[in-house]
Coordinates of C-alpha atoms and ligand atoms in Angstrom, one line a residue:
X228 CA 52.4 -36.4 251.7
X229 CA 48.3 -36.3 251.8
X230 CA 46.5 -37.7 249.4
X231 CA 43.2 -36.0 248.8
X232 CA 40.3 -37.6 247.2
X233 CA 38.3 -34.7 245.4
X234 CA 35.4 -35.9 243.7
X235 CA 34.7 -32.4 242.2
X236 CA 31.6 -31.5 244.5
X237 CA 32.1 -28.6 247.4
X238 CA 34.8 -27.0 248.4
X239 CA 38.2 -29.4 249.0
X240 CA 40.2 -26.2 248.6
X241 CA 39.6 -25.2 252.6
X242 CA 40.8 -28.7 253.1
X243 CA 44.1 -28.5 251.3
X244 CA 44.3 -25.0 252.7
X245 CA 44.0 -26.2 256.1
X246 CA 46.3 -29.3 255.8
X247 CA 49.0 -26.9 254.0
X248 CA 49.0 -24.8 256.7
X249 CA 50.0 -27.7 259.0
X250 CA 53.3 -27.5 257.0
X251 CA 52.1 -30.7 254.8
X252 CA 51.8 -31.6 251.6
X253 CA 48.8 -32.6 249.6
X254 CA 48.3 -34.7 246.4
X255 CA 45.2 -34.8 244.7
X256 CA 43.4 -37.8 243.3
X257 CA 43.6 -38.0 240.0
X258 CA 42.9 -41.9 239.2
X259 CA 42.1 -45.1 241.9
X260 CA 45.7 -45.9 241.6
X261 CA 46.6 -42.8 243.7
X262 CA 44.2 -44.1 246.2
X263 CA 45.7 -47.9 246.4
X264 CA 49.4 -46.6 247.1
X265 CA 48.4 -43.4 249.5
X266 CA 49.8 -43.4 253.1
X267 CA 47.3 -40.9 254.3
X268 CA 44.0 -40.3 252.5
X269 CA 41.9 -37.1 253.5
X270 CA 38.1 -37.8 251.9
X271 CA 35.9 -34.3 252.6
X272 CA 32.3 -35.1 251.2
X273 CA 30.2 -32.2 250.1
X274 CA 26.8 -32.0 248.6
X275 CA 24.4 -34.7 248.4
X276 CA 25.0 -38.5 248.9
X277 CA 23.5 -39.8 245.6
X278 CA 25.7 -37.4 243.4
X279 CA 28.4 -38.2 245.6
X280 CA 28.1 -42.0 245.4
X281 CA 27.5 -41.5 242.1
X282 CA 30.7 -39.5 240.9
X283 CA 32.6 -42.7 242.8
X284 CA 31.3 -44.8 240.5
X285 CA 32.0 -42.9 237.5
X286 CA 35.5 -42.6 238.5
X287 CA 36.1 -46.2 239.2
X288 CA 37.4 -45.6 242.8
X289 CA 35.0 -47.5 244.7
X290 CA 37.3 -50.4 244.5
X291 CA 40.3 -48.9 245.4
X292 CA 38.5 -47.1 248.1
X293 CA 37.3 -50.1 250.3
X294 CA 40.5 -51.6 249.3
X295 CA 42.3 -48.8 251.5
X296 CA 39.4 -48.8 254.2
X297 CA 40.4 -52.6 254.2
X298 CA 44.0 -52.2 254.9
X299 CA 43.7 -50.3 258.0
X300 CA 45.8 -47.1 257.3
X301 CA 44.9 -43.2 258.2
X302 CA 41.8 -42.1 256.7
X303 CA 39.6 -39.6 257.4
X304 CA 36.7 -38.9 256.4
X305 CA 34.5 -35.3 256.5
X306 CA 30.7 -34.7 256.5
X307 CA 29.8 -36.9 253.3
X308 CA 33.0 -38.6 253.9
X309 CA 31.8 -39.9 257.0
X310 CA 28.3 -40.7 256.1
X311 CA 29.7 -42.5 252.2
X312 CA 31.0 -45.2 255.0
X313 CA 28.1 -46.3 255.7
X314 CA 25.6 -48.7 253.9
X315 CA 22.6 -46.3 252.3
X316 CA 21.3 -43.2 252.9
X317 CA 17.7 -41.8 253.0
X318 CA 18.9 -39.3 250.7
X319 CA 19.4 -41.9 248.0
X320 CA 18.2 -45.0 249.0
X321 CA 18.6 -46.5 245.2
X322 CA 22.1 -46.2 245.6
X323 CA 24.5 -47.9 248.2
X324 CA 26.8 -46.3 250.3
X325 CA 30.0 -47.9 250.5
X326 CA 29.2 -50.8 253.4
X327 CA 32.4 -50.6 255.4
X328 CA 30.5 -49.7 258.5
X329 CA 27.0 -51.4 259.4
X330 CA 23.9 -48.6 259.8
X331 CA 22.7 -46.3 257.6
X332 CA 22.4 -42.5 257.1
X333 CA 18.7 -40.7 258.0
X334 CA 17.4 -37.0 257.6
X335 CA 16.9 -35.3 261.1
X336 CA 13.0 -35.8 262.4
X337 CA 13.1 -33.4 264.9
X338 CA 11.4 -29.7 265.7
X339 CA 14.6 -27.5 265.5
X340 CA 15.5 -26.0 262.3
X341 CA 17.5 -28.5 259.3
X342 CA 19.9 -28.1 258.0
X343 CA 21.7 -28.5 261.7
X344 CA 23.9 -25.6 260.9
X345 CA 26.7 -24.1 262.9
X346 CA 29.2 -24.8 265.7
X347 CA 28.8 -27.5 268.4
X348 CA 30.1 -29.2 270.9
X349 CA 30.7 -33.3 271.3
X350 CA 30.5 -35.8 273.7
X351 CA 33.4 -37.6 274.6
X352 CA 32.6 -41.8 274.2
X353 CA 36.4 -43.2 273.6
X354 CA 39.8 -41.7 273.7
X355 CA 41.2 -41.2 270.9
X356 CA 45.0 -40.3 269.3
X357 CA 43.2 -37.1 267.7
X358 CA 42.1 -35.3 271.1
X359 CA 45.4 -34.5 272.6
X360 CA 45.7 -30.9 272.9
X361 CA 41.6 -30.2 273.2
X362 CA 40.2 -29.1 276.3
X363 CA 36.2 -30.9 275.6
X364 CA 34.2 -27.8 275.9
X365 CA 35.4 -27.0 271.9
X366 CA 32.4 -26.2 269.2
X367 CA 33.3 -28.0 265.9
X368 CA 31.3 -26.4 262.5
X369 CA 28.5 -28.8 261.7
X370 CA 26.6 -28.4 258.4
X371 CA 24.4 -31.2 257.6
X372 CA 20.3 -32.3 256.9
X373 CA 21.8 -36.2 257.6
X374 CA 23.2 -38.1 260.1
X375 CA 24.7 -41.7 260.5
X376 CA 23.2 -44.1 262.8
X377 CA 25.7 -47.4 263.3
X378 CA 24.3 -50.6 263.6
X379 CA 26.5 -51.2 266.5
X380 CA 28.1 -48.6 269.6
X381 CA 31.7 -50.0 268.8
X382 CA 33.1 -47.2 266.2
X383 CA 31.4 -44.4 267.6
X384 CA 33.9 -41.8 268.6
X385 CA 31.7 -38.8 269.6
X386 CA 28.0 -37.8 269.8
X387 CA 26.2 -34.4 269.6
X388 CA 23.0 -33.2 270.4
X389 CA 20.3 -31.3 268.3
X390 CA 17.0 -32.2 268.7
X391 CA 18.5 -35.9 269.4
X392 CA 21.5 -37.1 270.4
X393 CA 23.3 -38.2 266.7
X394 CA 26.9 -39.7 266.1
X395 CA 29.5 -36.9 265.1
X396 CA 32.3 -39.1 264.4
X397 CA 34.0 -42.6 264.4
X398 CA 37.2 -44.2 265.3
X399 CA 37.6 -47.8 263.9
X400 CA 41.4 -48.4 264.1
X401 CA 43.2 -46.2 261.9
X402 CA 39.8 -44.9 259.9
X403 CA 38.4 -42.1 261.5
X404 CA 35.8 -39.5 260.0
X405 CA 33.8 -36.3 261.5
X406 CA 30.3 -35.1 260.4
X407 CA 31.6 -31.8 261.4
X408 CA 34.4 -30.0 259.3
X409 CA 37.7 -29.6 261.4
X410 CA 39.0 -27.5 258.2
X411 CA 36.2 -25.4 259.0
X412 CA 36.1 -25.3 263.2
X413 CA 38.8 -23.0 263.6
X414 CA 42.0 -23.7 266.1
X415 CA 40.2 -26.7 267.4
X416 CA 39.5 -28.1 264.4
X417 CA 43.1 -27.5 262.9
X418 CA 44.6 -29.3 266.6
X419 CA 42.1 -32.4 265.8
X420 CA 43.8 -31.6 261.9
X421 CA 47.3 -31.9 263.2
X422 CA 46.8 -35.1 265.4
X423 CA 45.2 -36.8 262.4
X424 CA 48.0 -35.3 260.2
X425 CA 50.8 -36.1 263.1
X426 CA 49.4 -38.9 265.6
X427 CA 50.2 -38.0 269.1
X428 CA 51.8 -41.4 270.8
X429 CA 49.3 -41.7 273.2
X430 CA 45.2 -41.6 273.1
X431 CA 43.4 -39.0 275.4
X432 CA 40.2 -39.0 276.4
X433 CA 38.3 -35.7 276.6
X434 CA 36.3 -34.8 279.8
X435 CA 32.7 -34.1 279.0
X436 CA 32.2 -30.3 280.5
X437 CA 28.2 -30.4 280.2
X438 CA 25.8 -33.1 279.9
X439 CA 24.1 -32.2 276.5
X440 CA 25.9 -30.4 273.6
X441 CA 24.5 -27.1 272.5
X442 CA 24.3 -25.4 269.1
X443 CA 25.6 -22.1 269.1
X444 CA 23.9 -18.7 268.4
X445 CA 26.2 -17.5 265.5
X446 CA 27.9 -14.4 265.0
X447 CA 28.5 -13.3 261.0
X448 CA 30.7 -10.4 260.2
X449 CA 29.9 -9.3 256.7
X450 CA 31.7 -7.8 253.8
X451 CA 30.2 -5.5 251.3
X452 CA 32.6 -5.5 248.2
X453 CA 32.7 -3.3 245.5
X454 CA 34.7 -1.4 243.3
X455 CA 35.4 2.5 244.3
X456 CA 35.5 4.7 241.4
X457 CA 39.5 4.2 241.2
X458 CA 39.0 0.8 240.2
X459 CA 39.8 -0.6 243.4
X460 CA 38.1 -3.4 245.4
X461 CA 37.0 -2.5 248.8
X462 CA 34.5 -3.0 251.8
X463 CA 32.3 -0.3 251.5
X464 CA 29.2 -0.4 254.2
X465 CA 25.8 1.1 253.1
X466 CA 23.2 3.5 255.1
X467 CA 20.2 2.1 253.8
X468 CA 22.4 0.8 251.2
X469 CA 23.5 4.0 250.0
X470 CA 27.5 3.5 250.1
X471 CA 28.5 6.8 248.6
X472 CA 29.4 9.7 251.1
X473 CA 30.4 12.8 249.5
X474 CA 29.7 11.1 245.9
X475 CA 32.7 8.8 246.8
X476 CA 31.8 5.3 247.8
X477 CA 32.8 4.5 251.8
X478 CA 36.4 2.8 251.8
X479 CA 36.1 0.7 254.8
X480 CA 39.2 -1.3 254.4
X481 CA 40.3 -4.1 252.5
X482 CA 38.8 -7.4 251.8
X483 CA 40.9 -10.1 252.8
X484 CA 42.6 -7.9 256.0
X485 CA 39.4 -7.3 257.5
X486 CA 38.4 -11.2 256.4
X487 CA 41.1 -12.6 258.6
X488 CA 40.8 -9.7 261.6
X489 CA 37.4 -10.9 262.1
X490 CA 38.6 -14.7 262.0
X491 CA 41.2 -13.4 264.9
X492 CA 38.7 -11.8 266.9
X493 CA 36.4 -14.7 266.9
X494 CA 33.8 -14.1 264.0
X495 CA 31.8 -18.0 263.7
X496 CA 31.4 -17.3 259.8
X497 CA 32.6 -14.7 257.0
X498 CA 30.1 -13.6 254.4
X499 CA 31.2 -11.4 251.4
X500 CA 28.7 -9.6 249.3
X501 CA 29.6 -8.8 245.8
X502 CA 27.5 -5.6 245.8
X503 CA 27.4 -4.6 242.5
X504 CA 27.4 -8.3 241.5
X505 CA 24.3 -8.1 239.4
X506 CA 25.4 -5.4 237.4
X507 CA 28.6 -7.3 235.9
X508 CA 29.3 -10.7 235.6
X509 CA 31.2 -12.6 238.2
X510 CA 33.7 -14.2 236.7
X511 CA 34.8 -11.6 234.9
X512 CA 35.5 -9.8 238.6
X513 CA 38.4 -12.5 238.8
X514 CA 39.5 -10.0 242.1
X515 CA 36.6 -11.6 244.0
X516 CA 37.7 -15.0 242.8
X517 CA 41.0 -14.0 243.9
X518 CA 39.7 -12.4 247.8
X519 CA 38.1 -15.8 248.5
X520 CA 41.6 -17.8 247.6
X521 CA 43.6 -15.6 249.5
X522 CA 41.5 -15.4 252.4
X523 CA 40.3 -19.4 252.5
X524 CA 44.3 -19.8 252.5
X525 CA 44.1 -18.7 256.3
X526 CA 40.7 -18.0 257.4
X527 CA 39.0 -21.7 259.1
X528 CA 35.9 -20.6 259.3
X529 CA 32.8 -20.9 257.0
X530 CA 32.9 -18.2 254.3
X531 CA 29.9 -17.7 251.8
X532 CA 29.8 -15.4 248.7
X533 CA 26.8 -13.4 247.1
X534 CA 26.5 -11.4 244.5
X535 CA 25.5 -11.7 240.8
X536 CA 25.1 -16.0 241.1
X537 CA 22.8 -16.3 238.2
X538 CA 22.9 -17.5 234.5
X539 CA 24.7 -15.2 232.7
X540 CA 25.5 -14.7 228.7
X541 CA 28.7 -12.8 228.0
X542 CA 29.4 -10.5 225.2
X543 CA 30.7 -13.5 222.5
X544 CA 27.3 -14.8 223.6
X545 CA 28.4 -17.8 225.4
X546 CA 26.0 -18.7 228.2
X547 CA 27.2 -19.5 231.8
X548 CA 24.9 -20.9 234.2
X549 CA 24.4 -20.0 237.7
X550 CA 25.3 -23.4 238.8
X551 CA 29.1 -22.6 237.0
X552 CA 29.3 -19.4 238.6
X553 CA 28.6 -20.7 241.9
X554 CA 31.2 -23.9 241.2
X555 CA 33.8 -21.4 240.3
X556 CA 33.4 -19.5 244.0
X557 CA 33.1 -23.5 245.9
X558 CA 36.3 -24.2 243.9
X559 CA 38.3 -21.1 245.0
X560 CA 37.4 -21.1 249.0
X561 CA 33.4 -20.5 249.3
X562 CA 31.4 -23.3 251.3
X563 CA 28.0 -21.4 250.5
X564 CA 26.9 -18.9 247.7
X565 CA 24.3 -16.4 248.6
X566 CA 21.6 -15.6 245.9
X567 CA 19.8 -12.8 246.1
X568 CA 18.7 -10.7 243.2
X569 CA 17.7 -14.0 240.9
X570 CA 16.1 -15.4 244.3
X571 CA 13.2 -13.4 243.9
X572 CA 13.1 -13.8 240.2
X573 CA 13.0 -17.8 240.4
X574 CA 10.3 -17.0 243.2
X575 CA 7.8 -14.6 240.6
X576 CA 8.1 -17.7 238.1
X577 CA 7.2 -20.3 240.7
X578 CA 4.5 -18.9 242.0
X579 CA 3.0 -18.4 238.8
X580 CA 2.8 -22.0 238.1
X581 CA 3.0 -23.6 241.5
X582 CA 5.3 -26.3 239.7
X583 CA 9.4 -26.1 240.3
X584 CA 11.4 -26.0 237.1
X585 CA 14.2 -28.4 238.7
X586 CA 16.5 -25.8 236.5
X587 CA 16.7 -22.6 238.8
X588 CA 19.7 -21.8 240.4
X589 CA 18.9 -22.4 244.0
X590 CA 17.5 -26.2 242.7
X591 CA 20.4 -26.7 240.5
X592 CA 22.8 -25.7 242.5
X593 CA 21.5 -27.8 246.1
X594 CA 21.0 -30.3 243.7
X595 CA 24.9 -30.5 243.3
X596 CA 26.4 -29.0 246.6
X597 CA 23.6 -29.9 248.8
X598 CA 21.1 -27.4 250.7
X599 CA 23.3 -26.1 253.0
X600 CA 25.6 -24.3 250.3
X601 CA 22.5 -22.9 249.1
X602 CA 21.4 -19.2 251.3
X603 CA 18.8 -16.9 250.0
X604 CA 20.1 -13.3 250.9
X605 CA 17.1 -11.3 251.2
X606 CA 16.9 -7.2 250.9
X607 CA 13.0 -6.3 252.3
X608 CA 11.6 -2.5 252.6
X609 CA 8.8 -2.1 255.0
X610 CA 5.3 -0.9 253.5
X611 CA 2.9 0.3 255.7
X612 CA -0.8 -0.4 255.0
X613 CA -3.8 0.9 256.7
X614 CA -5.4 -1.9 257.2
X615 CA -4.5 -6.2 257.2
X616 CA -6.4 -6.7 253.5
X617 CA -5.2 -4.1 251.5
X618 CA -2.5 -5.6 250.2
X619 CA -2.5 -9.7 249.5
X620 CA 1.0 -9.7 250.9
X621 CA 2.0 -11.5 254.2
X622 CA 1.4 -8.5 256.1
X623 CA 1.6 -8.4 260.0
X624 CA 0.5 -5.8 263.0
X625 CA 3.3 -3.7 263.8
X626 CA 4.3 -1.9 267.1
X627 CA 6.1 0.6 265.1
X628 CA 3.4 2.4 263.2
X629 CA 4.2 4.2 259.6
X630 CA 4.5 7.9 259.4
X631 CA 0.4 8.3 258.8
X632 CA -0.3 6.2 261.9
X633 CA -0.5 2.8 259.5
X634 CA -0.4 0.0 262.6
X635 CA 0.4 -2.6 259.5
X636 CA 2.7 -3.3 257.3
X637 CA 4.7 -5.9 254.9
X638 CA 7.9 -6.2 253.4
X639 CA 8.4 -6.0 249.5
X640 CA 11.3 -7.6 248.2
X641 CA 13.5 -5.7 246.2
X642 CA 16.7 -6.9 243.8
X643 CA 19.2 -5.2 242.3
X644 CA 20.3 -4.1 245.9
X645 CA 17.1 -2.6 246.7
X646 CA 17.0 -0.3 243.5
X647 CA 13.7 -2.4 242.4
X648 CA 10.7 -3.3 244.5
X649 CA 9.0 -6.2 243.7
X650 CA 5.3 -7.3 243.9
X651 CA 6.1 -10.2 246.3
X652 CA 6.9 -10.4 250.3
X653 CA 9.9 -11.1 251.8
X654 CA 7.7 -14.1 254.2
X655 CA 6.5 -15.8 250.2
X656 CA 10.3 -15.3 248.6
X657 CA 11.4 -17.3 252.1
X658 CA 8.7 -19.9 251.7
X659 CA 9.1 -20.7 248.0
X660 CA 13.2 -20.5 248.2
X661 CA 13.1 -22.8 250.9
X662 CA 10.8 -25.3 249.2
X663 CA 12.9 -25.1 246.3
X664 CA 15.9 -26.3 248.3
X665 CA 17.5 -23.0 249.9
X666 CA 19.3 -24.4 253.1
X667 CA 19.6 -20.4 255.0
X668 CA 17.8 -17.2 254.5
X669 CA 20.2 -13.9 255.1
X670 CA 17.5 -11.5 256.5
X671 CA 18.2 -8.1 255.8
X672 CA 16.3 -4.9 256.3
X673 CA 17.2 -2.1 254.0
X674 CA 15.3 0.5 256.9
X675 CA 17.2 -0.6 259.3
X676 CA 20.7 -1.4 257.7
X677 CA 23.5 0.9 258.4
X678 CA 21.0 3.2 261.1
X679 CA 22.4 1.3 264.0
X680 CA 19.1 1.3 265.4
X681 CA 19.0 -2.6 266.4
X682 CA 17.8 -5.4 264.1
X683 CA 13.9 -5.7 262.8
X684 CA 12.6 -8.2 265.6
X685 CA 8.7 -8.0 263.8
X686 CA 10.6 -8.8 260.4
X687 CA 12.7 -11.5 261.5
X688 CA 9.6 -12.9 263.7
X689 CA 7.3 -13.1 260.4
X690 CA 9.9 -15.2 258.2
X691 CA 11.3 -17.1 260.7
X692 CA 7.7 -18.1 261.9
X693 CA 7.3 -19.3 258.2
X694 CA 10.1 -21.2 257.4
X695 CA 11.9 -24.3 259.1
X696 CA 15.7 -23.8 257.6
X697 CA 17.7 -21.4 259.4
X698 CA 17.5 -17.6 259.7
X699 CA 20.3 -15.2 260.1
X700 CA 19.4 -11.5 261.5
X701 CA 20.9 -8.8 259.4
X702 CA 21.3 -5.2 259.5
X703 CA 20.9 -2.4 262.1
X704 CA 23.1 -4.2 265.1
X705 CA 24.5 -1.1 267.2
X706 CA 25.3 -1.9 270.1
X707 CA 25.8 -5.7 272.0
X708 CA 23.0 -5.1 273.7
X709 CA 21.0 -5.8 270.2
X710 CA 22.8 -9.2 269.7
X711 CA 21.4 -10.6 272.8
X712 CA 17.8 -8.7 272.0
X713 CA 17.8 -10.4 268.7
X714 CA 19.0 -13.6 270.0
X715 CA 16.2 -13.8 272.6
X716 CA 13.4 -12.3 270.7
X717 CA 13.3 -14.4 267.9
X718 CA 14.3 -17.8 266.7
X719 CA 17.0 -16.1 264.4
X720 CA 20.2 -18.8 264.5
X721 CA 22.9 -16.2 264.0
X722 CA 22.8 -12.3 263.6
X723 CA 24.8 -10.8 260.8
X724 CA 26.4 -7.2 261.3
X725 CA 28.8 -5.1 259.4
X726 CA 29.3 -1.4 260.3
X727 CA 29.8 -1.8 264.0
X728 CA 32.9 -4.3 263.4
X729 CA 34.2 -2.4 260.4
X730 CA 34.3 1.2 262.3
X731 CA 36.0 -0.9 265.0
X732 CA 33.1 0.8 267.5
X733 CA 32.4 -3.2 268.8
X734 CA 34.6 -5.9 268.4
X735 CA 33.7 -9.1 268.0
X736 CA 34.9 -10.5 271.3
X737 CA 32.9 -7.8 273.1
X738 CA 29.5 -9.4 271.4
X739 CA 30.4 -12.7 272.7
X740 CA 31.7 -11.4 276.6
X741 CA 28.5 -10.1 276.2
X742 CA 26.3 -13.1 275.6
X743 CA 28.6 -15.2 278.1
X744 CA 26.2 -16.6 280.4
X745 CA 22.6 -15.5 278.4
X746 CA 23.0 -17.0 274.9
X747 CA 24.8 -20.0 274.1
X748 CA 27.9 -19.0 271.9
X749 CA 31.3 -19.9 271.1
X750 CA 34.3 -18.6 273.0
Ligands
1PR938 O1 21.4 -9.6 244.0 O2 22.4 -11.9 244.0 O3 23.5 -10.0 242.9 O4 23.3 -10.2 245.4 C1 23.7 -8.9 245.8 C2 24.0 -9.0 247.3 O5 24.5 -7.7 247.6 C3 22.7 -9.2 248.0 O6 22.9 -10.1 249.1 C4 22.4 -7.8 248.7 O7 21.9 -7.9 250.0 C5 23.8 -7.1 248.7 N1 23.7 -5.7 248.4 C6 23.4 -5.1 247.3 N2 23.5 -3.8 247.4 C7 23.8 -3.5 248.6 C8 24.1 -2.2 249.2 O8 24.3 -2.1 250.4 N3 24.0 -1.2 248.4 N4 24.3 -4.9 250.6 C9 24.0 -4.7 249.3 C10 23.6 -5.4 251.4 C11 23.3 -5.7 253.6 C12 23.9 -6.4 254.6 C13 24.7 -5.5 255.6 C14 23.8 -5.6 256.8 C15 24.5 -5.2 258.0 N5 24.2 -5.3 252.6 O9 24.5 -7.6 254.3 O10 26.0 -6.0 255.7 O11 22.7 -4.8 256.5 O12 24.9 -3.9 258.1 P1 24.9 -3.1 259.4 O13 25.4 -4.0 260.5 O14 26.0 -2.1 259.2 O15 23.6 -2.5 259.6 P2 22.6 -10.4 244.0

């Protein structure tokens, strides 16, 4: 039996899914007693540090918690888990960290893109009872603006590099914890899983394969969800986001199959979008609820939902907010929610007074889950001007002239899946969303999605150029030879496709034979 300490924040259910399907059991926290008399205690932090240390408190299982840590038995800790061992963080430096291991926790200063997000290797400094069974040249899913720093070389288990080279996990007797998410890292994170779970007899100590650890370029396979006219929910892929063919919509498959055929063939995240999402309200689509359970229950790779995350009042008038609709997707399997429509919305308000509300939903919800869990999925149409100052809009000097010959253009932001253009540019909406506390932006191009035609390098250029969190290419991949374009052209982190894997013309695994050797990926 596991015990799990869930503090309410993030999503634990991958955790229990992952540890189940290791043929073990899991008990959830419910009091400090259950901490006092557990025999092996799984702690997977989520969010931010100060909300985290805070919800400790309230719960009264502080105590119990260093009383465990005290008496030496199997614990392991996960991304906040690891870093709530330490004394403070920057992130909350009024409140203290738990003290059980000397050093602190501090934001990455360095020029690569924060939140460190995706897959990455370690560096081997100890054996350890967990390794057996893991070759060293594994990529383990990293999601984090913080890292620990130890007083003292003695617990640290395994390093990583990005930007610097920053402790990834700790060994001190039987405590162990990760910065990365093993629930989340695949079939090497489930092996590290299982030696936790079921201790090998004997340490093993990895053999380093390269001298630095890289972060690899992702590849995202994405799901467009919606309901056909029968009532049922499928993937349905868009040509310039028109899904219907013949007045039908495009049946591609079904959700959860295609889910866990990409997690086979190697896909480094999932991302479902709830197309029709701002049209009907969420939680009433209990079916989506229902795709991210069923597929979290096998799938160990980062999944994110979009699609109507917004505050919403329902017909007996009761009001939800945005921050509830996105808990409800953390608690059944998501580890990010993607806003889109309401994105631009929150943007229009900010920029007319300059001044953050602290109550949208991309504030309230990083606020709670943290930055990371936070992406702003963005839907731009190209709009070609004459000349650079026609517009005020981020515009930029394109090598693909409009159909008059325009040499400029800029990209409007659209919601309601590109039905409405907005007065605002896709560069601004990225610049305001990420000051607000977005952690990704999901880059699409309406002109290019669906035509096959190869991502829009100029588009991806301009908002990447403007922002420091990650940005993931979307739409228009066609062929591999796009992936590696896309991948070398710009600073894009990981490159989103759809059509291509769903009409099974490129699998997954071709995309990454085909980066082998040019991009950094994982295998
Ligand atoms: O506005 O917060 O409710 O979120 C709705 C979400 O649904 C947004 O993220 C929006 O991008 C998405 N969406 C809305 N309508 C459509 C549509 O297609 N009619 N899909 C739509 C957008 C774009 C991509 C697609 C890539 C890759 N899909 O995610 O998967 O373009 O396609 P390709 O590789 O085949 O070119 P809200």
């Amino acid at each position: 039996m596991i015990t799990l300490l869930d503090y309410g924040a993030g999503n634990v259910r991958s955790v229990i899914n992952a540890i189940e399907s290791l043929g073990e059991t899991v008990k959830v926290v419910t009091g400090g007693e259950d901490i006092l008399s557990a025999e092996k205690l799984v702690f997977p932090g989520v969010g931010a540090f100060g909300n985290m240390m805070r919800i400790l408190h309230e719960k009264k299982y502080v105590e119990p918690l260093l009383t465990y840590l005290g008496s030496d038995r199997p614990f392991l800790g996960i991304c906040l888990g690891l870093q709530a061992l330490f004394d403070y963080s920057e992130e909350a430096p009024d409140i203290k960290g738990l003290g059980f291991i000397p050093g602190t926790v501090k934001r990455f200063s360095i020029d690569l893109s924060v939140p460190h997000i995706g897959w990455n290797g370690l560096n081997y400094k100890q054996p350890s009872r967990v390794f057996p069974g893991l070759q060293g040249s594994e990529k383990f899913y990293f999601v984090h603006s913080y890292h620990v720093v130890a007083n003292d070389p003695g617990p640290i288990l395994t390093t990583t590099d990005y930007g610097c080279e920053f402790v990834s996990s700790i060994q001190k007797g039987n405590i162990m914890a990760t910065q990365f998410h093993p629930e989340k890292s695949g079939r090497a994170g489930l092996r590290l899983l299982q030696n936790f779970l079921q201790p090998p007899a004997e340490p093993v100590r990895c053999v380093q394969t390269s001298r630095k650890t890289v972060l690899a370029k992702r590849i995202i396979a994405c799901l467009d969800v919606r309901s056909n006219d029968q009532g049922d929910l499928v993937v349905t892929k868009g040509d310039q986001y028109d899904v219907r063919e013949d007045g039908d919509v495009r049946n591609l498959g079904q959700p959860v199959e295609l889910a866990r055929r990409y997690y086979q063939e190697g896909a480094d995240e999932i991302t479902f979008l709830n197309i029709t999402g701002f049209r009907d309200f969420p939680l009433e689509d209990m079916p989506m609820l229902e795709i991210l359970r069923q597929t979290s229950r096998n799938v160990f790779v980062p999944l994110t939902i979009g699609g109507g995350i917004r505050d919403y009042t329902d017909t007996d008038g009761r009001k939800y907010s945005a921050l509830e609709v996105a808990t409800e997707y953390f608690r059944s399997g998501a580890d990010k929610v993607s806003i889109g429509s309401d994105a631009v919305i929150i943007a229009e308000d900010y920029l007319k007074t300059g001044r953050p509300t602290g109550r949208s939903a991309i504030e309230e919800i990083a606020r709670v889950y943290g930055n990371q869990a936070v992406v702003v999925s963005i839907d731009p149409r190209r709009v070609y001007v004459k000349a650079p100052a026609e517009v005020k809009h981020a515009e930029i000097e394109t090598a693909r002239p409009g159909p008059d010959g325009e040499r400029y253009c800029w990209y409007q932001c659209t919601i309601k899946g590109g039905r409405e253009g907005r007065d605002l540019d896709a560069v601004t909406l990225a610049q305001v969303c990420e000051k607000l506390g977005a952690g990704e932006i999901l880059l699409n191009s309406i002109d290019r999605d669906g035509t096959n035609l190869g991502f829009d390098l100029e588009l991806i250029n301009a908002v990447a150029a403007a922002v420091t969190i990650p940005v993931i290419a979307s739409s228009g991949a066609g062929k591999v030879e796009h992936f590696y374009e896309v991948f070398t052209a710009t600073e894009a982190e990981a490159a989103l496709a759809a059509g291509i894997f769903h009409r099974r013309e490129i699998p997954i695994g071709d995309v990454k034979n085909y980066l082998a050797d040019k991009v950094e990926t994982r295998c």
